[in-house]
Amino acid sequence: MRRSLRKWWQEAEPWYSATGLANITMGTSSILIPLMIAQVLHYSVADLGVLSSLVSLVGVIGSLIWGRLSDAAHRRKPFIVMSFAGVSLGFAGIALAQSFTTVLLLNMMLNFFWVANAAVTILIVIENKEETRWEGKIGHLNQIGALGWVTGLVFGSLSLAAASRFIGESTAIRILFAILALGAAGASLLAVRFVPRTTPKFTQRRFRGRIVALGNFLVERGRFGPYHLYHRFNPRRLPALLWGEGGLRSETKRFLVATLLAFIAVGFFAVPVPLLLSQRFGLPSSTVFLYFVVLNSGVVLAYPLASRRIKRAGNKAVQQGALAVRLVLLVAASIYLTVSRAVPPTWVLASFFLAIGVTWSFFQLSGVALASRLAKPENRGQTLGLYNAIAGVGMIIAGATSGLLSEYIGYQATFAAAAVFIAASLLVLHRLPVPTRIVEEEVCCHPDKERNSLPQNGLSKAKSVSS
């Protein structure tokens, strides 16, 4: 273990520090923004839903823009520097904001710039390293991002717990946003100092299942965007993909419908749950952070288990199992919220959030693999891009709707709606064929086998990649 950790540390590059620090700030903000809306500005969960939908929309648009802009500019580094600087300005503005509209606009702005980082960092790895090293380097970069995100949640919990005793929760939240602004500014300076300069170039590369999975498996809260969109979706190809002769197979389309339903369900849970904890249950903001630490810890801990389970049982079975467990959890939560006003015991809440995190790992790992497996080799990259776009669209649909349901009917209605969408997703998945088990599943965990195992016509160009 010690030798592995030492090797992991030695293989890190100086510019990873900028990405890690930026992810710490974004991890903290993922819960701090809902708390700002509820505890400082005293707005409702319906308003949070509107913010979620609009910010998710900006993220989807940004993911379609930044990769192409960096290609056109023939530069990568300035976009990362600009990304972190924009996030810093957004946090600084939110720290001083006095209205919901201001927080909404600033949050949209900072998320738009944050996507620039996600759209470029993977390209820097691809354009600076030999192809044989892409797998390890991209996985390493994603691990840095994951650790930064969880560290940010821990930092938010400890900071609010300590500061709230002396200056009050509202003031502590504003000060924490100011600290995040300084952190993002520091990430921008680190990017100026350490991010290498590259020239965009065409590089053929094969789909790598584990890279995509590592890039997407962590973040449940889709309104802040997947950590990396490894394949960019070109909207102009949508008609040809859906209806053209060389487009998507019928089973691929059915899977994407199931994916949309599943991500709408994710949104119905993820958007209102911070305010469920802080407003209805009356938990301190620091405790709200802790429960999301538990959730993300479940994601990280379950990742190797999910990978092994997929190899044994297959992607479809794992996807169905993960959604079925979530269905049970959400139905149970809805029933509890309907019949009781009491705050559940701590061990019950911790177990619930841990299970949600574990199921996310199983769901997302198997989902990315299914998207690749069900697609034609020549459409694989576009299918993965469409998979990510659908995830964003699901959060856009769920955001405002879940907020309104929570506000006017109750949180139990939101969880019940999430359960209904999961049940619908399971029905669609049930009709899908079981994908053929091929060597690609072993490639997930043994990248050295990849060169000789993947089909040669599953190629795309690095210029079309948006991390």
XYZ file of C-alpha atoms in Angstrom:
467
model
C 0.000 0.000 0.000
C 2.756 2.446 0.944
C 4.633 1.684 -2.259
C 1.475 2.209 -4.326
C 0.765 5.541 -2.651
C 4.341 6.667 -3.216
C 4.138 5.739 -6.891
C 0.768 7.495 -7.204
C 2.268 10.658 -5.700
C 5.383 10.534 -7.864
C 3.334 10.207 -11.056
C 1.288 13.316 -10.264
C 2.148 16.387 -12.311
C 2.467 19.907 -10.838
C -0.522 21.230 -12.775
C -2.816 18.684 -11.090
C -2.604 20.938 -8.025
C -4.646 23.586 -9.862
C -7.344 21.068 -10.778
C -7.397 19.608 -7.271
C -7.758 23.013 -5.599
C -10.498 24.044 -8.028
C -12.407 20.847 -7.283
C -12.156 21.508 -3.553
C -13.899 24.840 -4.079
C -16.569 23.332 -6.328
C -17.163 20.428 -3.954
C -17.793 22.871 -1.133
C -20.077 25.040 -3.259
C -22.205 22.061 -4.355
C -23.947 22.108 -0.961
C -23.171 25.694 0.042
C -25.256 27.194 -2.785
C -28.522 25.503 -1.690
C -27.740 26.535 1.901
C -27.118 30.124 0.774
C -30.523 30.201 -0.887
C -32.341 28.711 2.100
C -30.462 29.932 5.170
C -29.190 33.351 4.066
C -31.660 34.590 1.454
C -34.641 32.621 2.887
C -35.926 31.409 -0.445
C -37.772 28.157 -0.989
C -37.019 24.801 -2.545
C -39.051 25.874 -5.602
C -36.544 28.671 -6.204
C -33.696 26.199 -5.788
C -35.320 24.040 -8.477
C -35.415 26.964 -10.912
C -31.750 27.662 -10.228
C -30.899 23.997 -10.764
C -32.618 23.835 -14.149
C -31.071 27.041 -15.460
C -27.580 26.169 -14.262
C -27.831 22.700 -15.800
C -28.910 24.305 -19.080
C -25.870 26.582 -19.011
C -23.648 23.582 -18.328
C -24.990 21.664 -21.325
C -24.546 24.692 -23.590
C -21.062 25.319 -22.257
C -20.009 21.726 -22.845
C -20.896 22.167 -26.529
C -18.978 25.439 -26.841
C -15.684 25.342 -24.963
C -14.002 22.405 -26.691
C -14.627 23.948 -30.098
C -13.430 27.371 -28.970
C -10.167 25.893 -27.684
C -9.747 24.095 -31.021
C -10.356 27.321 -32.928
C -7.942 29.275 -30.721
C -5.251 26.576 -31.047
C -4.650 26.883 -27.306
C -5.724 24.963 -24.198
C -4.028 26.646 -21.230
C -5.804 30.044 -21.419
C -9.180 28.310 -21.148
C -8.249 26.605 -17.880
C -6.864 29.831 -16.427
C -10.003 31.698 -17.518
C -12.213 28.926 -16.129
C -10.819 29.141 -12.611
C -10.741 32.955 -12.702
C -14.411 33.046 -13.712
C -15.300 30.677 -10.873
C -13.408 32.927 -8.440
C -15.320 36.026 -9.550
C -18.599 34.139 -9.264
C -17.908 33.058 -5.695
C -16.829 36.573 -4.734
C -20.068 37.979 -6.107
C -22.205 35.371 -4.326
C -20.501 36.211 -1.022
C -21.821 39.770 -1.361
C -25.134 39.027 -3.091
C -28.333 40.329 -1.511
C -30.921 38.824 -3.865
C -31.834 35.465 -5.346
C -31.593 36.862 -8.882
C -27.991 37.907 -8.297
C -27.058 34.478 -6.923
C -28.799 32.813 -9.862
C -26.967 34.861 -12.497
C -23.592 34.512 -10.779
C -24.063 30.774 -10.357
C -24.910 30.415 -14.038
C -21.818 32.422 -14.942
C -19.404 30.459 -12.769
C -20.795 27.127 -13.944
C -20.428 28.197 -17.575
C -16.758 28.950 -16.940
C -16.278 25.787 -14.894
C -17.300 23.699 -17.884
C -14.378 25.247 -19.800
C -12.036 23.412 -17.436
C -13.867 20.129 -17.934
C -13.780 20.598 -21.697
C -10.025 21.104 -21.959
C -8.088 19.266 -19.236
C -8.390 15.812 -20.795
C -7.199 17.250 -24.100
C -4.034 18.527 -22.386
C -3.288 14.977 -21.225
C -3.914 13.549 -24.699
C -1.754 16.148 -26.436
C 1.169 15.941 -24.009
C 1.582 12.195 -23.528
C 2.098 9.131 -25.643
C -1.031 7.093 -26.304
C 0.172 4.250 -24.097
C 0.107 6.597 -21.087
C -3.336 8.157 -21.634
C -5.195 5.601 -19.541
C -3.148 6.051 -16.401
C -2.798 9.820 -16.706
C -6.486 10.509 -17.286
C -7.450 8.135 -14.489
C -4.958 9.896 -12.208
C -6.359 13.313 -13.086
C -9.903 12.119 -12.400
C -8.854 10.709 -9.036
C -7.411 14.114 -8.135
C -10.749 15.694 -9.029
C -12.689 13.135 -6.995
C -10.481 13.587 -3.943
C -10.776 17.355 -4.288
C -14.569 17.176 -4.429
C -14.857 15.041 -1.282
C -12.248 17.187 0.479
C -14.361 20.230 -0.313
C -17.387 18.642 1.347
C -15.359 17.831 4.458
C -13.930 21.350 4.478
C -17.398 22.875 4.265
C -18.688 20.778 7.140
C -15.788 21.530 9.470
C -15.662 25.234 8.559
C -19.360 25.846 9.138
C -19.356 23.836 12.355
C -16.510 25.940 13.754
C -17.510 29.365 12.433
C -21.242 29.168 13.148
C -20.590 29.066 16.888
C -19.029 32.522 16.835
C -20.456 34.538 13.937
C -23.757 32.873 13.073
C -24.598 30.591 10.183
C -25.520 33.255 7.618
C -22.308 35.199 8.098
C -20.286 31.976 8.106
C -21.757 30.974 4.750
C -20.881 34.334 3.198
C -17.339 34.205 4.556
C -16.933 30.669 3.261
C -17.898 31.845 -0.238
C -15.204 34.525 0.043
C -12.685 31.842 0.992
C -13.786 29.772 -1.997
C -13.203 32.813 -4.217
C -9.640 33.034 -2.920
C -9.192 29.293 -3.457
C -10.382 29.485 -7.065
C -8.111 32.493 -7.659
C -5.238 30.426 -6.267
C -6.152 27.616 -8.671
C -6.031 30.113 -11.540
C -2.538 31.258 -10.496
C -1.375 27.644 -10.201
C -2.740 27.054 -13.705
C -0.764 30.042 -15.018
C 2.387 28.656 -13.425
C 2.111 24.928 -14.098
C -0.345 24.021 -16.869
C 1.734 23.058 -19.928
C 1.234 24.749 -23.261
C -0.066 22.496 -26.010
C -1.025 22.840 -29.638
C -4.281 21.106 -30.613
C -3.647 18.222 -32.963
C -5.503 15.336 -34.526
C -4.787 12.112 -32.681
C -6.584 8.863 -33.310
C -7.649 7.089 -30.153
C -9.944 4.290 -29.148
C -12.795 4.449 -26.690
C -11.573 3.607 -23.209
C -14.359 2.427 -20.954
C -12.629 3.052 -17.681
C -11.549 6.573 -18.572
C -15.123 7.608 -19.272
C -16.390 5.815 -16.179
C -13.811 7.438 -13.928
C -14.747 10.797 -15.368
C -18.446 10.483 -14.655
C -18.913 8.188 -11.699
C -18.518 10.692 -8.879
C -20.881 13.596 -9.294
C -24.509 12.913 -8.376
C -25.507 16.550 -8.469
C -25.810 16.953 -12.220
C -26.463 20.688 -12.198
C -22.747 21.141 -11.568
C -21.962 18.966 -14.571
C -20.109 15.687 -14.970
C -16.448 16.034 -14.049
C -15.324 15.135 -17.548
C -17.304 14.852 -20.776
C -14.846 12.628 -22.576
C -16.879 12.567 -25.781
C -18.548 15.697 -27.116
C -21.953 15.422 -28.719
C -22.495 17.288 -31.977
C -26.165 18.423 -32.087
C -26.068 18.707 -35.880
C -25.675 14.945 -36.069
C -28.749 14.260 -33.930
C -31.239 13.752 -36.815
C -28.855 11.409 -38.609
C -28.150 9.491 -35.398
C -31.812 9.040 -34.551
C -33.376 8.523 -37.983
C -30.620 8.018 -40.554
C -29.727 4.667 -42.070
C -26.329 4.629 -40.403
C -27.662 5.980 -37.117
C -28.272 4.405 -33.749
C -29.650 0.929 -33.350
C -33.160 0.599 -31.959
C -31.840 -0.955 -28.739
C -29.441 1.961 -28.317
C -32.329 4.410 -28.612
C -34.335 2.452 -26.032
C -31.381 2.504 -23.666
C -31.032 6.268 -24.043
C -34.737 6.660 -23.229
C -34.164 4.578 -20.091
C -31.165 6.771 -19.288
C -33.222 9.956 -19.611
C -35.865 8.558 -17.241
C -33.191 7.488 -14.763
C -31.491 10.898 -14.755
C -34.813 12.667 -14.287
C -35.226 10.461 -11.214
C -31.723 11.441 -10.065
C -32.708 15.102 -10.347
C -35.924 14.629 -8.402
C -33.831 13.287 -5.539
C -30.694 15.419 -5.779
C -32.188 18.895 -6.172
C -34.409 19.174 -3.055
C -32.553 16.890 -0.643
C -30.202 19.555 0.863
C -33.232 21.655 1.828
C -35.059 18.577 3.111
C -32.212 18.148 5.570
C -31.810 21.817 6.483
C -35.415 23.058 6.442
C -37.757 20.179 7.207
C -35.386 18.219 9.447
C -33.785 21.380 10.855
C -30.241 20.031 10.720
C -27.263 22.414 11.001
C -25.536 23.245 7.735
C -22.372 21.459 8.861
C -24.384 18.261 9.359
C -25.932 18.597 5.891
C -22.393 18.631 4.496
C -21.522 15.512 6.484
C -24.333 13.485 4.963
C -23.050 14.339 1.488
C -19.579 13.293 2.588
C -21.142 9.937 3.462
C -22.866 9.782 0.062
C -19.704 10.506 -1.908
C -17.672 8.159 0.274
C -20.105 5.424 -0.716
C -19.503 6.269 -4.369
C -15.723 6.056 -4.030
C -15.687 2.924 -1.876
C -18.117 1.081 -4.138
C -16.259 1.797 -7.366
C -13.962 -1.289 -7.335
C -16.863 -3.470 -6.154
C -19.019 -2.211 -9.010
C -16.265 -2.879 -11.530
C -15.884 -6.479 -10.368
C -19.633 -7.017 -10.244
C -20.021 -5.823 -13.834
C -17.447 -8.370 -15.006
C -19.299 -11.188 -13.229
C -22.962 -10.300 -13.847
C -22.867 -8.068 -16.920
C -23.773 -4.418 -17.468
C -27.516 -4.804 -17.897
C -27.984 -6.836 -14.711
C -25.909 -4.375 -12.681
C -27.795 -1.400 -14.112
C -31.147 -2.975 -13.259
C -29.981 -3.971 -9.789
C -28.708 -0.482 -8.968
C -31.959 1.121 -10.102
C -34.051 -1.466 -8.247
C -32.247 -0.733 -4.974
C -32.750 2.985 -5.534
C -36.423 2.359 -6.199
C -36.784 0.625 -2.832
C -34.879 3.420 -1.054
C -36.987 6.182 -2.594
C -40.302 4.421 -1.981
C -39.316 3.869 1.648
C -38.281 7.523 1.999
C -41.530 8.738 0.454
C -43.623 6.576 2.793
C -41.667 7.755 5.834
C -42.054 11.429 4.895
C -45.784 10.884 4.400
C -46.496 9.233 7.749
C -43.995 10.996 10.024
C -42.722 14.481 10.715
C -39.932 13.253 12.982
C -36.261 13.440 12.042
C -34.965 9.929 11.291
C -32.213 8.572 13.548
C -28.692 9.473 12.513
C -27.795 5.879 11.651
C -30.834 5.620 9.375
C -29.946 8.793 7.451
C -26.294 7.793 7.212
C -27.215 4.344 5.909
C -29.630 5.867 3.383
C -27.031 8.288 1.977
C -24.353 5.600 1.916
C -26.670 3.317 -0.069
C -27.498 6.142 -2.500
C -23.771 6.644 -3.106
C -23.103 2.943 -3.590
C -25.941 2.585 -6.100
C -24.629 5.603 -8.010
C -21.294 3.868 -8.635
C -23.020 0.724 -9.896
C -25.495 2.709 -12.009
C -23.022 5.048 -13.654
C -20.286 2.514 -14.355
C -22.704 0.080 -15.976
C -24.523 2.888 -17.817
C -21.414 4.215 -19.550
C -20.422 0.664 -20.522
C -23.909 -0.062 -21.875
C -23.884 3.123 -23.937
C -20.679 1.944 -25.583
C -21.681 -1.721 -25.909
C -25.064 -1.070 -27.524
C -23.737 1.457 -30.044
C -22.286 0.680 -33.423
C -18.495 1.081 -33.336
C -18.628 4.016 -35.757
C -21.193 5.812 -33.564
C -19.621 5.026 -30.214
C -18.141 8.457 -29.528
C -21.324 10.308 -30.495
C -23.405 7.894 -28.406
C -21.303 8.595 -25.329
C -21.608 12.319 -25.970
C -25.371 11.908 -26.294
C -25.404 9.912 -23.042
C -23.811 12.862 -21.223
C -26.105 15.371 -22.908
C -29.136 13.309 -21.843
C -27.859 13.340 -18.266
C -27.839 17.137 -18.377
C -31.282 17.292 -19.987
C -32.655 15.013 -17.262
C -31.433 17.427 -14.618
C -32.914 20.380 -16.499
C -36.327 18.683 -16.600
C -36.184 17.596 -12.971
C -34.880 20.844 -11.487
C -37.819 23.217 -11.556
C -40.391 20.407 -11.442
C -38.947 18.824 -8.315
C -38.747 22.195 -6.607
C -42.390 22.966 -7.294
C -43.506 19.516 -6.110
C -41.534 19.865 -2.893
C -42.854 23.361 -2.257
C -46.544 22.820 -2.910
C -47.123 19.125 -2.161
C -44.163 18.001 -0.088
C -40.851 16.219 -0.271
C -42.656 12.885 -0.189
C -44.182 13.730 -3.597
C -40.735 14.494 -5.029
C -39.330 11.159 -3.870
C -42.436 9.356 -5.121
C -42.020 10.971 -8.537
C -38.370 9.871 -8.597
C -39.506 6.326 -7.820
C -42.019 6.433 -10.684
C -39.331 7.509 -13.168
C -37.002 4.759 -11.947
C -39.776 2.186 -12.361
C -40.357 3.439 -15.915
C -36.631 3.223 -16.637
C -36.565 -0.369 -15.372
C -39.454 -1.291 -17.660
C -37.585 0.052 -20.688
C -34.351 -1.671 -19.622
C -36.185 -4.984 -19.215
C -36.859 -5.071 -22.965
C -33.231 -4.502 -23.916
C -31.135 -7.448 -25.127
C -28.213 -8.529 -22.985
C -25.082 -7.108 -24.673
C -22.544 -9.651 -25.870
C -19.744 -10.162 -23.379
C -16.557 -9.262 -25.194
C -12.998 -8.530 -24.237
C -13.855 -4.867 -23.658
C -15.093 -5.653 -20.147
C -11.659 -6.930 -19.242
C -10.147 -3.822 -20.830
C -12.033 -1.823 -18.192
C -9.559 -3.017 -15.624
C -6.612 -4.115 -17.824
C -5.792 -1.235 -20.184
C -2.699 -2.980 -21.531
C -4.999 -5.428 -23.362
C -6.788 -2.643 -25.128
C -4.679 -2.147 -28.196
C -5.371 -5.612 -29.554
C -8.915 -6.116 -28.251
C -10.997 -3.188 -29.467
C -12.414 -2.937 -32.978
C -10.349 -0.833 -35.335
C -13.341 1.064 -36.672
C -14.203 2.468 -33.236
C -11.947 5.458 -33.750
C -12.528 9.169 -33.397
C -10.330 12.204 -33.396
C -9.006 14.068 -30.418
C -10.270 17.285 -31.897
C -13.807 16.044 -31.410
C -13.197 15.281 -27.762
C -14.547 17.502 -25.046
C -13.466 16.185 -21.693
